[in-house]
Amino acid sequence: MKIAALIAGILLGLLFLMSAVTVLFKLAPIPEMPEGTPIATFMAAFGPTGYMTFVKIVELLGGLLVAIPKTRNLGLLCLGPVIVNIFVFHQFVAGDGILQPMLFGIAVLALFLLWVERDAWKGLVVRS
C-alpha cells in the first residue's frame, strides 16, 4: 500500500506542479476566450486581480507537498479547496460537467491518498 500511495502522491503532485509552472512561467500560450461567454467573464474577473496567480502558487506548493510522503497531508489540505473549485468551475462555469477523465483521475488520486491517511484525518471527523 505504501508504494501505491507513493505513486499516487507523485502523480497528483506532478499534475498540479505542471499546471502551476505552465501558467506561472507562461510556458504555453493562453487561448483567447470568445466574448460574452461565462468562461470569458470568469477569467476577466480573476485574471487582472492576481487571484489566479495566488491559486497557481497554492497549486505549486500543494503539488510539492503531496509528492513528499511526510508532508502529504499538508499538501492535501492545500489542494482540497483547489480541487473543489476545479469541479465547481467545470460544472457551473464551463458547463462541460465533472465526468471528464482528467477530473476523474484527480478525484481518484486525492480520495485514495485521503483513504490511505485516514487515521491522520480521523480527528477532524470523529469526536474522541
mmCIF file of C-alpha atoms in Angstrom:
data_model
loop_
_atom_site.group_PDB
_atom_site.id
_atom_site.type_symbol
_atom_site.label_atom_id
_atom_site.label_comp_id
_atom_site.label_asym_id
_atom_site.label_seq_id
_atom_site.Cartn_x
_atom_site.Cartn_y
_atom_site.Cartn_z
ATOM 1 C CA MET A 1 0.000 0.000 0.000
ATOM 2 C CA LYS A 2 2.936 2.328 0.668
ATOM 3 C CA ILE A 3 4.172 2.007 -2.902
ATOM 4 C CA ALA A 4 0.707 2.720 -4.314
ATOM 5 C CA ALA A 5 0.382 5.774 -2.056
ATOM 6 C CA LEU A 6 3.835 6.969 -3.125
ATOM 7 C CA ILE A 7 2.928 6.612 -6.813
ATOM 8 C CA ALA A 8 -0.442 8.327 -6.303
ATOM 9 C CA GLY A 9 1.200 11.180 -4.396
ATOM 10 C CA ILE A 10 3.824 11.702 -7.071
ATOM 11 C CA LEU A 11 1.226 11.615 -9.864
ATOM 12 C CA LEU A 12 -1.116 14.061 -8.133
ATOM 13 C CA GLY A 13 1.799 16.303 -7.218
ATOM 14 C CA LEU A 14 3.122 16.316 -10.778
ATOM 15 C CA LEU A 15 -0.320 17.152 -12.186
ATOM 16 C CA PHE A 16 -0.579 20.249 -10.032
ATOM 17 C CA LEU A 17 3.095 21.171 -10.387
ATOM 18 C CA MET A 18 2.916 21.098 -14.178
ATOM 19 C CA SER A 19 -0.321 23.080 -14.208
ATOM 20 C CA ALA A 20 1.113 25.747 -11.929
ATOM 21 C CA VAL A 21 4.523 26.022 -13.592
ATOM 22 C CA THR A 22 2.973 26.274 -17.073
ATOM 23 C CA VAL A 23 0.838 29.266 -16.052
ATOM 24 C CA LEU A 24 3.248 30.984 -13.652
ATOM 25 C CA PHE A 25 6.170 30.934 -16.087
ATOM 26 C CA LYS A 26 3.988 31.451 -19.199
ATOM 27 C CA LEU A 27 5.299 28.314 -20.908
ATOM 28 C CA ALA A 28 2.202 27.913 -23.077
ATOM 29 C CA PRO A 29 0.075 30.468 -24.896
ATOM 30 C CA ILE A 30 -3.176 31.418 -23.196
ATOM 31 C CA PRO A 31 -6.059 30.810 -25.595
ATOM 32 C CA GLU A 32 -8.411 33.691 -26.346
ATOM 33 C CA MET A 33 -11.868 33.325 -24.845
ATOM 34 C CA PRO A 34 -14.891 34.133 -27.021
ATOM 35 C CA GLU A 35 -16.537 37.390 -25.915
ATOM 36 C CA GLY A 36 -19.669 37.120 -23.812
ATOM 37 C CA THR A 37 -19.162 33.527 -22.670
ATOM 38 C CA PRO A 38 -19.271 32.636 -18.974
ATOM 39 C CA ILE A 39 -15.635 31.494 -19.086
ATOM 40 C CA ALA A 40 -14.501 34.826 -20.571
ATOM 41 C CA THR A 41 -16.402 36.727 -17.885
ATOM 42 C CA PHE A 42 -14.957 34.494 -15.154
ATOM 43 C CA MET A 43 -11.382 34.868 -16.394
ATOM 44 C CA ALA A 44 -11.797 38.621 -16.920
ATOM 45 C CA ALA A 45 -12.714 38.916 -13.242
ATOM 46 C CA PHE A 46 -9.903 36.771 -11.873
ATOM 47 C CA GLY A 47 -7.015 37.434 -14.256
ATOM 48 C CA PRO A 48 -6.212 41.104 -13.545
ATOM 49 C CA THR A 49 -6.806 40.825 -9.788
ATOM 50 C CA GLY A 50 -3.973 38.365 -9.201
ATOM 51 C CA TYR A 51 -6.338 35.707 -7.861
ATOM 52 C CA MET A 52 -5.247 33.144 -10.469
ATOM 53 C CA THR A 53 -1.603 33.759 -9.554
ATOM 54 C CA PHE A 54 -2.471 33.045 -5.924
ATOM 55 C CA VAL A 55 -4.302 29.838 -6.910
ATOM 56 C CA LYS A 56 -1.350 28.703 -9.032
ATOM 57 C CA ILE A 57 1.083 29.346 -6.155
ATOM 58 C CA VAL A 58 -1.140 27.258 -3.849
ATOM 59 C CA GLU A 59 -1.190 24.533 -6.540
ATOM 60 C CA LEU A 60 2.599 24.671 -6.787
ATOM 61 C CA LEU A 61 3.092 24.376 -3.019
ATOM 62 C CA GLY A 62 0.370 21.749 -2.672
ATOM 63 C CA GLY A 63 1.824 19.699 -5.520
ATOM 64 C CA LEU A 64 5.293 19.771 -3.951
ATOM 65 C CA LEU A 65 3.937 18.832 -0.522
ATOM 66 C CA VAL A 66 1.768 15.977 -1.834
ATOM 67 C CA ALA A 67 4.704 14.461 -3.693
ATOM 68 C CA ILE A 68 6.723 14.210 -0.462
ATOM 69 C CA PRO A 69 5.298 11.435 1.771
ATOM 70 C CA LYS A 70 5.998 13.172 5.102
ATOM 71 C CA THR A 71 4.158 16.339 4.044
ATOM 72 C CA ARG A 72 1.381 14.658 2.052
ATOM 73 C CA ASN A 73 -1.428 15.601 4.458
ATOM 74 C CA LEU A 74 -0.452 19.265 4.432
ATOM 75 C CA GLY A 75 -0.390 19.133 0.635
ATOM 76 C CA LEU A 76 -3.846 17.566 0.546
ATOM 77 C CA LEU A 77 -5.046 20.295 2.882
ATOM 78 C CA CYS A 78 -3.753 22.924 0.429
ATOM 79 C CA LEU A 79 -5.096 21.174 -2.667
ATOM 80 C CA GLY A 80 -8.525 20.264 -1.271
ATOM 81 C CA PRO A 81 -10.165 23.659 -1.879
ATOM 82 C CA VAL A 82 -8.441 23.941 -5.267
ATOM 83 C CA ILE A 83 -9.815 20.546 -6.339
ATOM 84 C CA VAL A 84 -13.315 21.510 -5.189
ATOM 85 C CA ASN A 85 -13.057 24.774 -7.152
ATOM 86 C CA ILE A 86 -11.920 22.899 -10.262
ATOM 87 C CA PHE A 87 -15.013 20.690 -10.056
ATOM 88 C CA VAL A 88 -17.316 23.655 -9.401
ATOM 89 C CA PHE A 89 -15.795 25.609 -12.314
ATOM 90 C CA HIS A 90 -16.326 22.742 -14.750
ATOM 91 C CA GLN A 91 -19.860 22.078 -13.565
ATOM 92 C CA PHE A 92 -21.226 25.615 -13.355
ATOM 93 C CA VAL A 93 -18.986 27.986 -15.356
ATOM 94 C CA ALA A 94 -17.624 25.875 -18.197
ATOM 95 C CA GLY A 95 -20.762 23.764 -18.322
ATOM 96 C CA ASP A 96 -18.925 20.682 -19.554
ATOM 97 C CA GLY A 97 -19.658 18.661 -16.415
ATOM 98 C CA ILE A 98 -17.474 16.845 -13.964
ATOM 99 C CA LEU A 99 -17.405 13.481 -15.739
ATOM 100 C CA GLN A 100 -14.143 14.063 -17.589
ATOM 101 C CA PRO A 101 -11.181 11.666 -17.467
ATOM 102 C CA MET A 102 -8.698 14.196 -16.025
ATOM 103 C CA LEU A 103 -11.121 15.340 -13.331
ATOM 104 C CA PHE A 104 -11.931 11.732 -12.520
ATOM 105 C CA GLY A 105 -8.214 10.950 -12.216
ATOM 106 C CA ILE A 106 -7.601 13.891 -9.890
ATOM 107 C CA ALA A 107 -10.544 12.884 -7.704
ATOM 108 C CA VAL A 108 -9.494 9.224 -7.536
ATOM 109 C CA LEU A 109 -5.893 10.071 -6.639
ATOM 110 C CA ALA A 110 -6.895 12.589 -3.957
ATOM 111 C CA LEU A 111 -9.543 10.301 -2.442
ATOM 112 C CA PHE A 112 -7.115 7.372 -2.442
ATOM 113 C CA LEU A 113 -4.496 9.429 -0.604
ATOM 114 C CA LEU A 114 -7.120 10.587 1.899
ATOM 115 C CA TRP A 115 -8.173 6.979 2.437
ATOM 116 C CA VAL A 116 -4.577 5.806 2.940
ATOM 117 C CA GLU A 117 -4.026 8.563 5.523
ATOM 118 C CA ARG A 118 -7.492 8.171 7.078
ATOM 119 C CA ASP A 119 -6.112 7.685 10.589
ATOM 120 C CA ALA A 120 -4.454 11.092 10.459
ATOM 121 C CA TRP A 121 -7.675 12.728 9.226
ATOM 122 C CA LYS A 122 -9.990 10.890 11.613
ATOM 123 C CA GLY A 123 -9.607 13.557 14.297
ATOM 124 C CA LEU A 124 -11.316 16.104 12.067
ATOM 125 C CA VAL A 125 -14.394 13.939 11.549
ATOM 126 C CA VAL A 126 -14.821 11.725 14.624
ATOM 127 C CA ARG A 127 -15.163 13.052 18.148
ATOM 128 C CA SER A 128 -12.974 11.384 20.748
#
